[in-house]
Coordinates of N, CA and C in Angstrom, one line a residue:
F1277 N -21.6 -36.5 269.5 CA -22.5 -36.4 268.3 C -22.5 -37.8 267.6
V1278 N -23.7 -38.2 267.2 CA -23.8 -39.5 266.4 C -23.7 -39.2 265.0
G1279 N -23.6 -40.2 264.2 CA -23.5 -40.1 262.7 C -22.2 -39.9 262.1
S1280 N -21.1 -40.2 262.9 CA -19.8 -40.0 262.4 C -19.0 -41.3 262.3
G1281 N -19.8 -42.4 262.3 CA -19.2 -43.8 262.1 C -18.6 -43.9 260.8
P1282 N -17.7 -44.9 260.6 CA -17.0 -45.1 259.3 C -18.0 -45.6 258.2
V1283 N -17.8 -45.2 257.0 CA -18.6 -45.7 255.9 C -18.0 -47.1 255.5
Y1284 N -18.8 -47.9 254.8 CA -18.3 -49.2 254.4 C -19.0 -49.5 253.1
D1285 N -18.5 -50.6 252.4 CA -19.0 -51.1 251.1 C -18.9 -50.0 250.1
L1286 N -17.8 -49.2 250.1 CA -17.5 -48.2 249.2 C -17.2 -48.8 247.8
K1287 N -17.9 -48.4 246.7 CA -17.6 -48.9 245.4 C -18.0 -47.9 244.4
A1288 N -17.5 -48.1 243.1 CA -17.9 -47.2 242.0 C -19.2 -47.7 241.4
E1289 N -20.2 -46.9 241.3 CA -21.4 -47.2 240.6 C -21.2 -47.1 239.1
S1290 N -20.5 -46.1 238.7 CA -20.1 -45.9 237.3 C -18.8 -45.1 237.2
I1291 N -18.1 -45.4 236.1 CA -16.9 -44.7 235.8 C -16.9 -44.1 234.4
G1292 N -16.7 -42.9 234.3 CA -16.7 -42.2 233.0 C -15.3 -41.7 232.7
V1293 N -15.2 -40.9 231.6 CA -14.0 -40.3 231.2 C -13.5 -39.2 232.1
T1294 N -14.4 -38.4 232.6 CA -14.0 -37.2 233.4 C -14.8 -37.2 234.7
S1295 N -15.5 -38.3 235.0 CA -16.3 -38.4 236.3 C -16.3 -39.8 236.8
V1296 N -16.6 -39.9 238.1 CA -16.8 -41.2 238.8 C -18.0 -41.0 239.7
T1297 N -18.9 -42.0 239.7 CA -20.0 -42.0 240.7 C -19.7 -43.1 241.7
L1298 N -19.6 -42.6 243.0 CA -19.4 -43.5 244.1 C -20.6 -43.8 244.9
K1299 N -20.7 -44.9 245.5 CA -21.8 -45.2 246.5 C -21.2 -46.0 247.7
W1300 N -21.9 -45.9 248.8 CA -21.4 -46.5 250.0 C -22.5 -46.7 251.0
L1301 N -22.2 -47.3 252.1 CA -23.2 -47.5 253.2 C -22.6 -46.9 254.5
N1302 N -23.5 -46.6 255.4 CA -23.1 -46.1 256.7 C -24.1 -46.5 257.7
G1303 N -23.7 -47.3 258.7 CA -24.6 -47.9 259.7 C -25.3 -46.8 260.5
S1304 N -24.6 -45.7 260.9 CA -25.2 -44.6 261.6 C -25.3 -43.5 260.7
A1305 N -26.4 -43.5 259.9 CA -26.5 -42.6 258.7 C -26.2 -41.1 259.1
S1306 N -25.2 -40.6 258.4 CA -24.8 -39.2 258.6 C -25.6 -38.3 257.7
D1307 N -25.7 -37.0 258.0 CA -26.3 -36.1 257.1 C -25.3 -35.6 256.1
T1308 N -24.0 -35.7 256.3 CA -23.0 -35.1 255.4 C -21.9 -36.1 255.3
Y1309 N -21.3 -36.1 254.0 CA -20.1 -36.9 253.7 C -19.1 -36.0 253.0
R1310 N -17.9 -36.1 253.4 CA -16.8 -35.4 252.7 C -16.0 -36.4 251.9
I1311 N -15.7 -36.0 250.7 CA -14.9 -36.8 249.8 C -13.6 -36.1 249.4
E1312 N -12.5 -36.7 249.8 CA -11.2 -36.2 249.4 C -10.7 -36.9 248.2
V1313 N -10.3 -36.1 247.2 CA -9.8 -36.7 245.9 C -8.4 -36.4 245.7
V1314 N -7.5 -37.4 245.5 CA -6.1 -37.2 245.4 C -5.7 -37.9 244.1
N1315 N -4.8 -37.2 243.3 CA -4.2 -37.8 242.1 C -3.3 -38.9 242.6
G1316 N -3.6 -40.2 242.1 CA -2.9 -41.3 242.6 C -1.5 -41.5 242.1
T1317 N -1.2 -40.8 241.0 CA 0.2 -40.8 240.5 C 1.1 -39.8 241.2
S1318 N 0.6 -38.6 241.3 CA 1.5 -37.5 241.8 C 1.3 -37.3 243.3
G1319 N 0.2 -37.8 243.9 CA -0.1 -37.6 245.3 C -0.7 -36.2 245.5
T1320 N -1.0 -35.5 244.5 CA -1.5 -34.1 244.7 C -3.0 -34.1 245.0
P1321 N -3.4 -33.4 246.1 CA -4.8 -33.3 246.3 C -5.5 -32.5 245.2
V1322 N -6.6 -33.1 244.8 CA -7.4 -32.5 243.6 C -8.6 -31.7 244.1
K1323 N -9.3 -32.2 245.0 CA -10.5 -31.5 245.5 C -11.0 -32.1 246.8
N1324 N -11.8 -31.4 247.5 CA -12.6 -31.8 248.7 C -14.0 -31.4 248.4
V1325 N -14.9 -32.4 248.4 CA -16.3 -32.1 248.1 C -17.2 -32.7 249.1
T1326 N -18.4 -32.1 249.3 CA -19.3 -32.5 250.4 C -20.6 -32.9 249.8
F1327 N -21.2 -34.0 250.2 CA -22.5 -34.5 249.7 C -23.4 -34.8 250.9
N1328 N -24.7 -34.8 250.7 CA -25.7 -35.1 251.7 C -26.4 -36.5 251.5
D1329 N -25.8 -37.3 250.6 CA -26.3 -38.6 250.3 C -25.2 -39.6 250.3
T1330 N -25.6 -40.9 250.3 CA -24.6 -42.0 250.3 C -24.2 -42.3 248.9
K1331 N -24.3 -41.4 248.0 CA -23.9 -41.5 246.6 C -23.4 -40.2 246.1
A1332 N -22.4 -40.2 245.3 CA -21.8 -38.9 244.9 C -21.2 -39.0 243.5
E1333 N -21.4 -38.1 242.7 CA -20.7 -38.0 241.4 C -19.6 -37.0 241.5
I1334 N -18.4 -37.4 241.2 CA -17.2 -36.6 241.3 C -16.9 -36.2 239.8
T1335 N -16.9 -34.9 239.5 CA -16.7 -34.5 238.1 C -15.4 -33.7 237.9
E1336 N -15.2 -33.3 236.7 CA -14.0 -32.5 236.3 C -12.7 -33.2 236.6
L1337 N -12.7 -34.5 236.3 CA -11.4 -35.3 236.5 C -10.8 -35.4 235.1
M1338 N -9.5 -35.9 235.1 CA -8.8 -36.1 233.9 C -9.0 -37.5 233.4
P1339 N -9.0 -37.7 232.1 CA -9.2 -39.1 231.5 C -8.0 -40.0 231.8
G1340 N -8.3 -41.3 231.9 CA -7.3 -42.3 232.0 C -6.3 -42.1 233.2
T1341 N -6.8 -41.5 234.3 CA -5.9 -41.2 235.4 C -6.4 -41.9 236.7
M1342 N -5.4 -42.3 237.5 CA -5.8 -42.9 238.8 C -6.0 -41.9 239.8
Y1343 N -7.1 -42.1 240.5 CA -7.4 -41.2 241.7 C -7.7 -42.0 242.9
I1344 N -7.4 -41.5 244.1 CA -7.7 -42.1 245.3 C -8.9 -41.2 245.9
F1345 N -10.0 -41.9 246.1 CA -11.2 -41.3 246.7 C -11.3 -41.8 248.1
T1346 N -11.4 -40.8 249.1 CA -11.6 -41.2 250.5 C -12.8 -40.5 251.0
V1347 N -13.7 -41.3 251.5 CA -15.1 -40.8 252.0 C -15.1 -40.8 253.5
F1348 N -15.5 -39.7 254.1 CA -15.6 -39.5 255.5 C -17.0 -39.2 255.8
A1349 N -17.6 -39.8 256.9 CA -18.9 -39.4 257.4 C -18.7 -38.3 258.4
V1350 N -19.5 -37.2 258.3 CA -19.3 -36.0 259.1 C -20.5 -35.9 260.1
A1351 N -20.2 -35.8 261.4 CA -21.3 -35.7 262.4 C -22.1 -34.4 262.3
A1352 N -23.1 -34.3 263.1 CA -24.0 -33.1 263.0 C -23.4 -31.8 263.4
D1353 N -22.2 -31.9 264.1 CA -21.5 -30.6 264.4 C -20.7 -30.1 263.2
N1354 N -20.8 -30.8 262.1 CA -20.1 -30.4 260.9 C -18.6 -30.3 261.0
G1355 N -18.1 -31.0 262.0 CA -16.6 -31.1 262.3 C -16.1 -32.4 262.6
T1356 N -16.8 -33.2 263.4 CA -16.4 -34.5 263.8 C -16.6 -35.5 262.7
E1357 N -15.5 -36.2 262.3 CA -15.5 -37.1 261.2 C -15.2 -38.5 261.6
G1358 N -15.8 -39.5 261.0 CA -15.4 -40.9 261.2 C -14.2 -41.2 260.4
D1359 N -13.7 -42.5 260.6 CA -12.5 -42.9 259.8 C -12.9 -42.9 258.3
G1360 N -11.9 -42.5 257.5 CA -12.1 -42.5 256.1 C -12.1 -43.9 255.5
R1361 N -12.8 -44.1 254.4 CA -12.8 -45.3 253.6 C -12.3 -44.9 252.2
A1362 N -11.2 -45.5 251.7 CA -10.6 -45.1 250.5 C -10.8 -46.2 249.4
I1363 N -10.8 -45.7 248.2 CA -10.9 -46.6 247.0 C -10.0 -46.0 245.9
D1364 N -9.2 -46.8 245.2 CA -8.4 -46.3 244.1 C -9.2 -46.7 242.8
L1365 N -9.3 -45.7 241.9 CA -10.0 -46.0 240.6 C -9.3 -45.2 239.5
Y1366 N -9.3 -45.8 238.3 CA -8.9 -45.0 237.1 C -10.2 -44.5 236.4
T1367 N -10.1 -43.3 235.9 CA -11.1 -42.8 235.0 C -10.9 -43.5 233.6
R1368 N -11.9 -43.5 232.8 CA -11.7 -44.1 231.4 C -10.9 -43.2 230.5
P1369 N -10.1 -43.8 229.7 CA -9.4 -43.0 228.6 C -10.5 -42.4 227.6
S1370 N -10.1 -41.3 227.0 CA -11.0 -40.8 225.9 C -10.9 -41.8 224.7
Q1371 N -11.9 -41.6 223.9 CA -11.9 -42.4 222.6 C -10.7 -41.9 221.8
V1372 N -10.1 -42.9 221.0 CA -9.0 -42.5 220.1 C -9.6 -41.6 219.0
L1373 N -8.8 -40.9 218.4 CA -9.2 -39.9 217.3 C -8.5 -40.3 216.0
D1374 N -9.2 -39.9 214.9 CA -8.6 -40.0 213.5 C -8.1 -41.3 213.2
L1375 N -8.9 -42.4 213.5 CA -8.6 -43.8 213.2 C -8.6 -44.0 211.7
K1376 N -7.5 -44.5 211.1 CA -7.5 -44.7 209.6 C -6.5 -45.8 209.3
A1377 N -6.6 -46.3 208.1 CA -5.6 -47.3 207.6 C -4.4 -46.6 207.0
E1378 N -3.3 -46.9 207.5 CA -2.0 -46.3 206.9 C -1.7 -47.1 205.7
S1379 N -1.9 -48.4 205.7 CA -1.7 -49.3 204.6 C -2.6 -50.5 204.6
V1380 N -3.0 -51.0 203.5 CA -3.8 -52.2 203.4 C -3.1 -53.2 202.5
G1381 N -2.8 -54.4 203.0 CA -2.2 -55.4 202.2 C -3.1 -56.6 201.9
V1382 N -2.5 -57.7 201.4 CA -3.3 -58.9 201.1 C -3.6 -59.6 202.4
T1383 N -2.7 -59.7 203.3 CA -3.0 -60.5 204.5 C -2.7 -59.6 205.8
S1384 N -2.6 -58.3 205.6 CA -2.3 -57.4 206.7 C -2.9 -56.1 206.5
V1385 N -3.2 -55.4 207.6 CA -3.6 -54.0 207.6 C -2.9 -53.2 208.7
T1386 N -2.4 -52.0 208.4 CA -1.7 -51.2 209.4 C -2.6 -50.0 209.7
L1387 N -3.0 -49.9 210.9 CA -3.9 -48.9 211.4 C -3.1 -47.8 212.2
K1388 N -3.6 -46.6 212.2 CA -3.0 -45.6 213.0 C -4.1 -44.7 213.5
W1389 N -3.8 -44.0 214.7 CA -4.8 -43.2 215.3 C -4.1 -42.1 216.2
V1390 N -4.9 -41.3 216.8 CA -4.3 -40.2 217.7 C -4.9 -40.4 219.1
A1391 N -4.1 -40.2 220.1 CA -4.6 -40.1 221.5 C -4.1 -38.8 222.2
N1392 N -5.0 -38.0 222.6 CA -4.6 -36.6 223.1 C -4.6 -36.5 224.6
D1393 N -5.0 -37.5 225.4 CA -5.1 -37.3 226.8 C -3.8 -37.0 227.5
S1394 N -3.8 -36.3 228.6 CA -2.6 -36.1 229.3 C -1.9 -37.4 229.8
A1395 N -2.7 -38.4 230.0 CA -2.1 -39.7 230.5 C -1.9 -40.7 229.3
S1396 N -1.9 -40.2 228.1 CA -1.8 -41.1 226.9 C -0.5 -41.9 226.9
D1397 N 0.6 -41.4 227.4 CA 1.8 -42.1 227.4 C 1.8 -43.4 228.3
T1398 N 0.8 -43.5 229.1 CA 0.6 -44.7 230.0 C -0.3 -45.7 229.4
Y1399 N -1.0 -45.4 228.3 CA -2.0 -46.3 227.7 C -1.4 -47.4 226.9
T1400 N -2.2 -48.5 226.9 CA -2.1 -49.5 225.8 C -3.3 -49.4 225.0
Y1401 N -3.4 -50.1 223.8 CA -4.5 -50.0 222.9 C -5.0 -51.4 222.6
R1402 N -6.3 -51.6 222.7 CA -6.9 -52.9 222.4 C -7.6 -52.9 221.1
I1403 N -7.3 -53.8 220.2 CA -7.9 -53.9 218.9 C -8.6 -55.2 218.8
E1404 N -9.9 -55.1 218.5 CA -10.7 -56.3 218.3 C -10.9 -56.4 216.8
V1405 N -10.6 -57.6 216.3 CA -10.7 -57.9 214.8 C -11.8 -58.9 214.6
V1406 N -12.8 -58.6 213.8 CA -13.9 -59.4 213.6 C -14.2 -59.6 212.1
N1407 N -14.5 -60.8 211.7 CA -15.2 -61.1 210.4 C -16.2 -62.2 210.7
D1408 N -16.7 -62.8 209.6 CA -17.8 -63.7 209.8 C -17.4 -65.0 210.5
T1409 N -16.1 -65.3 210.5 CA -15.6 -66.6 211.0 C -14.9 -66.5 212.4
F1410 N -14.4 -65.4 212.8 CA -13.7 -65.4 214.0 C -13.6 -64.0 214.6
V1411 N -13.2 -64.0 215.9 CA -12.9 -62.7 216.7 C -11.6 -62.8 217.3
Q1412 N -10.8 -61.8 217.2 CA -9.4 -61.8 217.7 C -9.2 -60.5 218.5
N1413 N -8.6 -60.6 219.7 CA -8.3 -59.4 220.5 C -6.8 -59.3 220.6
L1414 N -6.3 -58.1 220.2 CA -4.8 -57.8 220.2 C -4.5 -56.6 221.0
T1415 N -3.3 -56.5 221.6 CA -2.9 -55.4 222.4 C -1.6 -54.8 221.8
F1416 N -1.6 -53.4 221.7 CA -0.4 -52.7 221.2 C -0.1 -51.6 222.2
S1417 N 1.2 -51.2 222.2 CA 1.6 -50.1 223.1 C 1.8 -48.8 222.4
D1418 N 1.6 -48.8 221.0 CA 1.8 -47.6 220.3 C 0.5 -47.2 219.6
T1419 N 0.5 -45.9 219.0 CA -0.7 -45.5 218.3 C -0.7 -45.9 216.9
K1420 N 0.0 -47.0 216.6 CA 0.0 -47.6 215.2 C 0.1 -49.1 215.4
A1421 N -0.6 -49.8 214.6 CA -0.6 -51.3 214.8 C -0.7 -52.0 213.4
K1422 N 0.1 -53.0 213.2 CA 0.0 -53.9 212.0 C -0.7 -55.2 212.4
I1423 N -1.8 -55.4 211.8 CA -2.6 -56.6 212.1 C -2.3 -57.6 211.0
T1424 N -1.8 -58.8 211.3 CA -1.3 -59.7 210.3 C -2.2 -61.0 210.3
E1425 N -1.8 -61.9 209.4 CA -2.4 -63.2 209.3 C -3.9 -63.1 209.0
L1426 N -4.3 -62.1 208.1 CA -5.7 -62.0 207.7 C -5.8 -62.7 206.4
M1427 N -7.1 -62.8 206.0 CA -7.4 -63.5 204.7 C -7.5 -62.5 203.6
P1428 N -7.0 -62.8 202.4 CA -7.1 -61.9 201.3 C -8.6 -61.5 200.9
G1429 N -8.8 -60.3 200.4 CA -10.0 -59.9 199.9 C -11.2 -60.1 200.8
T1430 N -11.0 -59.9 202.1 CA -12.0 -60.2 203.1 C -12.3 -58.9 203.9
L1431 N -13.6 -58.7 204.2 CA -14.1 -57.6 205.0 C -13.8 -57.8 206.5
Y1432 N -13.1 -56.9 207.2 CA -12.9 -57.0 208.6 C -13.4 -55.7 209.3
N1433 N -13.9 -55.9 210.5 CA -14.3 -54.8 211.4 C -13.2 -54.7 212.4
F1434 N -12.5 -53.6 212.5 CA -11.5 -53.3 213.5 C -12.0 -52.3 214.5
T1435 N -11.9 -52.6 215.8 CA -12.4 -51.7 216.8 C -11.2 -51.4 217.7
V1436 N -10.9 -50.1 217.9 CA -9.7 -49.7 218.7 C -10.2 -48.9 219.9
S1437 N -9.6 -49.3 221.1 CA -9.9 -48.6 222.3 C -8.6 -48.4 223.1
A1438 N -8.5 -47.3 223.8 CA -7.4 -47.0 224.7 C -7.7 -47.7 226.1
V1439 N -6.7 -48.2 226.7 CA -6.8 -48.9 228.0 C -5.8 -48.2 229.0
A1440 N -6.3 -47.8 230.2 CA -5.6 -47.1 231.2 C -4.4 -48.0 231.7
A1441 N -3.6 -47.4 232.6 CA -2.4 -48.1 233.1 C -2.7 -49.3 234.0
D1442 N -4.0 -49.5 234.4 CA -4.3 -50.7 235.2 C -4.6 -51.9 234.3
N1443 N -4.5 -51.7 233.0 CA -4.7 -52.7 232.0 C -6.1 -53.3 232.0
E1444 N -7.0 -52.5 232.5 CA -8.4 -52.9 232.7 C -9.4 -51.9 232.3
T1445 N -9.2 -50.7 232.7 CA -10.2 -49.6 232.5 C -10.1 -49.1 231.0
E1446 N -11.2 -49.4 230.3 CA -11.1 -49.2 228.8 C -12.0 -48.0 228.4
G1447 N -11.5 -47.3 227.4 CA -12.2 -46.1 226.8 C -13.2 -46.6 225.8
G1448 N -13.9 -45.7 225.2 CA -14.9 -46.0 224.2 C -14.2 -46.6 223.0
R1449 N -15.0 -47.5 222.3 CA -14.4 -48.2 221.1 C -14.7 -47.4 219.8
V1450 N -13.7 -47.3 219.0 CA -13.9 -46.7 217.7 C -13.7 -47.7 216.6
P1451 N -14.7 -47.8 215.7 CA -14.7 -48.9 214.7 C -14.2 -48.4 213.3
I1452 N -13.7 -49.3 212.5 CA -13.4 -49.0 211.1 C -13.5 -50.3 210.3
D1453 N -14.2 -50.3 209.2 CA -14.4 -51.4 208.3 C -13.5 -51.3 207.1
L1454 N -12.7 -52.4 206.9 CA -11.8 -52.4 205.8 C -11.7 -53.8 205.1
Y1455 N -11.5 -53.8 203.8 CA -11.2 -55.0 203.0 C -9.7 -55.2 202.9
T1456 N -9.2 -56.4 203.1 CA -7.8 -56.6 202.7 C -7.8 -56.7 201.2
K1457 N -6.6 -56.6 200.6 CA -6.5 -56.6 199.1 C -6.7 -58.1 198.7
P1458 N -7.3 -58.3 197.5 CA -7.3 -59.7 197.0 C -5.9 -60.1 196.6
S1459 N -5.7 -61.4 196.6 CA -4.4 -62.0 196.1 C -4.2 -61.6 194.6
Q1460 N -3.0 -61.6 194.1 CA -2.7 -61.4 192.7 C -3.3 -62.6 192.0
V1461 N -3.8 -62.4 190.8 CA -4.2 -63.5 189.9 C -2.8 -64.2 189.4
H1462 N -2.9 -65.4 189.0 CA -1.7 -66.1 188.5 C -2.1 -66.9 187.3
D1463 N -1.1 -67.4 186.6 CA -1.2 -68.2 185.4 C -2.1 -67.5 184.3
L1464 N -1.8 -66.2 184.2 CA -2.6 -65.4 183.2 C -2.1 -65.8 181.8
K1465 N -3.0 -66.1 180.9 CA -2.7 -66.5 179.5 C -3.8 -66.2 178.6
A1466 N -3.5 -66.2 177.3 CA -4.5 -66.0 176.3 C -5.1 -67.4 175.9
E1467 N -6.4 -67.5 176.1 CA -7.1 -68.8 175.6 C -7.2 -68.8 174.1
S1468 N -7.5 -67.6 173.6 CA -7.6 -67.5 172.1 C -7.3 -66.0 171.7
I1469 N -6.7 -65.8 170.5 CA -6.4 -64.5 170.0 C -7.1 -64.4 168.6
G1470 N -7.9 -63.3 168.4 CA -8.6 -63.1 167.2 C -8.0 -61.8 166.5
V1471 N -8.7 -61.4 165.5 CA -8.3 -60.2 164.7 C -8.6 -58.9 165.6
T1472 N -9.7 -58.8 166.2 CA -10.1 -57.7 167.0 C -10.5 -58.0 168.4
S1473 N -10.1 -59.2 168.8 CA -10.5 -59.6 170.2 C -9.4 -60.6 170.7
V1474 N -9.4 -60.6 172.1 CA -8.5 -61.6 172.8 C -9.3 -62.1 173.9
T1475 N -9.2 -63.4 174.1 CA -9.9 -64.1 175.3 C -8.8 -64.5 176.3
L1476 N -8.9 -63.9 177.5 CA -7.9 -64.2 178.5 C -8.5 -65.2 179.6
K1477 N -7.6 -65.9 180.2 CA -8.1 -66.7 181.4 C -7.0 -66.7 182.4
W1478 N -7.3 -66.9 183.7 CA -6.4 -66.8 184.8 C -6.9 -67.6 186.0
L1479 N -6.0 -67.8 187.0 CA -6.4 -68.5 188.2 C -6.2 -67.5 189.4
V1480 N -6.9 -67.9 190.5 CA -6.7 -67.2 191.7 C -6.6 -68.2 192.9
N1481 N -5.7 -67.8 193.8 CA -5.6 -68.6 195.0 C -6.7 -68.3 196.0
G1482 N -7.1 -69.3 196.8 CA -8.1 -69.1 197.8 C -9.5 -68.9 197.1
S1483 N -10.3 -68.2 197.8 CA -11.7 -68.0 197.3 C -11.7 -67.0 196.2
A1484 N -12.4 -67.3 195.1 CA -12.4 -66.5 193.9 C -13.1 -65.2 194.2
S1485 N -12.6 -64.1 193.6 CA -13.2 -62.8 193.8 C -14.5 -62.7 193.0
D1486 N -15.3 -61.8 193.4 CA -16.6 -61.6 192.6 C -16.3 -60.8 191.3
T1487 N -15.2 -60.0 191.3 CA -15.0 -59.1 190.2 C -13.5 -59.0 189.9
Y1488 N -13.3 -58.9 188.5 CA -11.9 -58.7 188.0 C -11.9 -57.5 187.1
R1489 N -10.9 -56.6 187.2 CA -10.8 -55.5 186.4 C -9.6 -55.7 185.4
I1490 N -9.9 -55.4 184.1 CA -8.8 -55.6 183.1 C -8.5 -54.2 182.5
E1491 N -7.3 -53.9 182.6 CA -6.8 -52.6 182.0 C -6.1 -52.9 180.7
V1492 N -6.5 -52.3 179.6 CA -5.9 -52.5 178.3 C -5.2 -51.3 177.8
V1493 N -3.9 -51.4 177.5 CA -3.0 -50.3 177.0 C -2.4 -50.7 175.7
N1494 N -2.4 -49.8 174.8 CA -1.7 -49.9 173.5 C -0.2 -50.1 173.7
G1495 N 0.3 -51.2 173.4 CA 1.7 -51.5 173.7 C 2.7 -50.7 172.9
T1496 N 2.3 -50.1 171.8 CA 3.2 -49.3 171.0 C 3.2 -47.8 171.5
S1497 N 2.1 -47.3 171.7 CA 2.0 -45.8 172.1 C 2.0 -45.6 173.6
G1498 N 1.6 -46.7 174.3 CA 1.4 -46.6 175.8 C 0.1 -45.9 176.2
T1499 N -0.8 -45.8 175.2 CA -2.1 -45.1 175.4 C -3.1 -46.1 176.0
P1500 N -3.7 -45.7 177.2 CA -4.8 -46.5 177.7 C -5.9 -46.7 176.7
V1501 N -6.4 -47.9 176.6 CA -7.4 -48.2 175.6 C -8.8 -48.4 176.3
K1502 N -8.8 -49.1 177.3 CA -10.1 -49.4 178.1 C -9.8 -50.0 179.4
N1503 N -10.8 -49.8 180.3 CA -10.9 -50.6 181.5 C -12.2 -51.3 181.5
V1504 N -12.1 -52.6 181.7 CA -13.4 -53.4 181.6 C -13.4 -54.4 182.8
T1505 N -14.6 -54.7 183.2 CA -14.9 -55.5 184.5 C -15.6 -56.8 184.1
F1506 N -15.2 -57.9 184.7 CA -15.8 -59.2 184.5 C -16.0 -59.9 185.8
N1507 N -17.0 -60.8 185.8 CA -17.3 -61.5 187.0 C -16.9 -63.0 187.0
D1508 N -16.0 -63.3 186.0 CA -15.5 -64.7 185.9 C -13.9 -64.6 185.7
T1509 N -13.3 -65.8 185.8 CA -11.9 -65.9 185.7 C -11.5 -66.1 184.2
K1510 N -12.4 -65.6 183.3 CA -12.1 -65.7 181.9 C -12.8 -64.4 181.3
A1511 N -12.2 -63.8 180.3 CA -12.8 -62.6 179.7 C -12.4 -62.4 178.3
E1512 N -13.4 -62.0 177.4 CA -13.1 -61.7 176.0 C -13.1 -60.2 175.9
I1513 N -11.9 -59.7 175.4 CA -11.7 -58.3 175.2 C -11.9 -58.0 173.7
T1514 N -12.9 -57.2 173.4 CA -13.3 -56.9 172.0 C -12.9 -55.5 171.6
E1515 N -13.2 -55.2 170.3 CA -13.0 -53.9 169.7 C -11.6 -53.5 169.7
L1516 N -10.7 -54.4 169.5 CA -9.3 -54.1 169.4 C -8.9 -53.9 167.9
M1517 N -7.7 -53.3 167.7 CA -7.3 -53.1 166.3 C -6.4 -54.3 165.9

């Protein structure tokens, strides 16, 4: 029987979280191809599937897991097979879940998230940090990460993705936008003191913030008096006793 020659040029056309689409060539085009799927970590056979084309989507796979796919051309007798052609591939990890800031500092942010895949203990995590002036890529081995050396009072876009054990196959990216805290003001003093008003002034390190909030409390009773907002590094607080 003809049509049982070996396949060649076997490659992944696309790789998903629970599926892989393979394509290949066969010089003596067969009517049927058998694909054997084996878990690459445990060596356990996963499935045998048959297709009538030189392209096949293999579904119902586990995320972030290595599989060995072996493609055989089957002759017209539905029994005679050519030599198998194998390819090792990882499926993509699932997107991380519940991404949030555990803490936000002046020059650092600590992020945490959840990864629920069965292969999660083999993952690393890639974090892309972006603002208007630079892009940084960082890698972490845990589902928590402290990103340091940031600028105070600055908006950053953090994007987190899981990476499979091959350190290459990446899951979908999950973004979060966060501001770092502004630096503390310093050299706070009274420029002038009146009967019912006080004018304060202060300095800031780095780029000045657009807004400053002043909380006023009665020093005798501890009673909050007012919260006022100003757009300068000087403020007159009025209507005092």
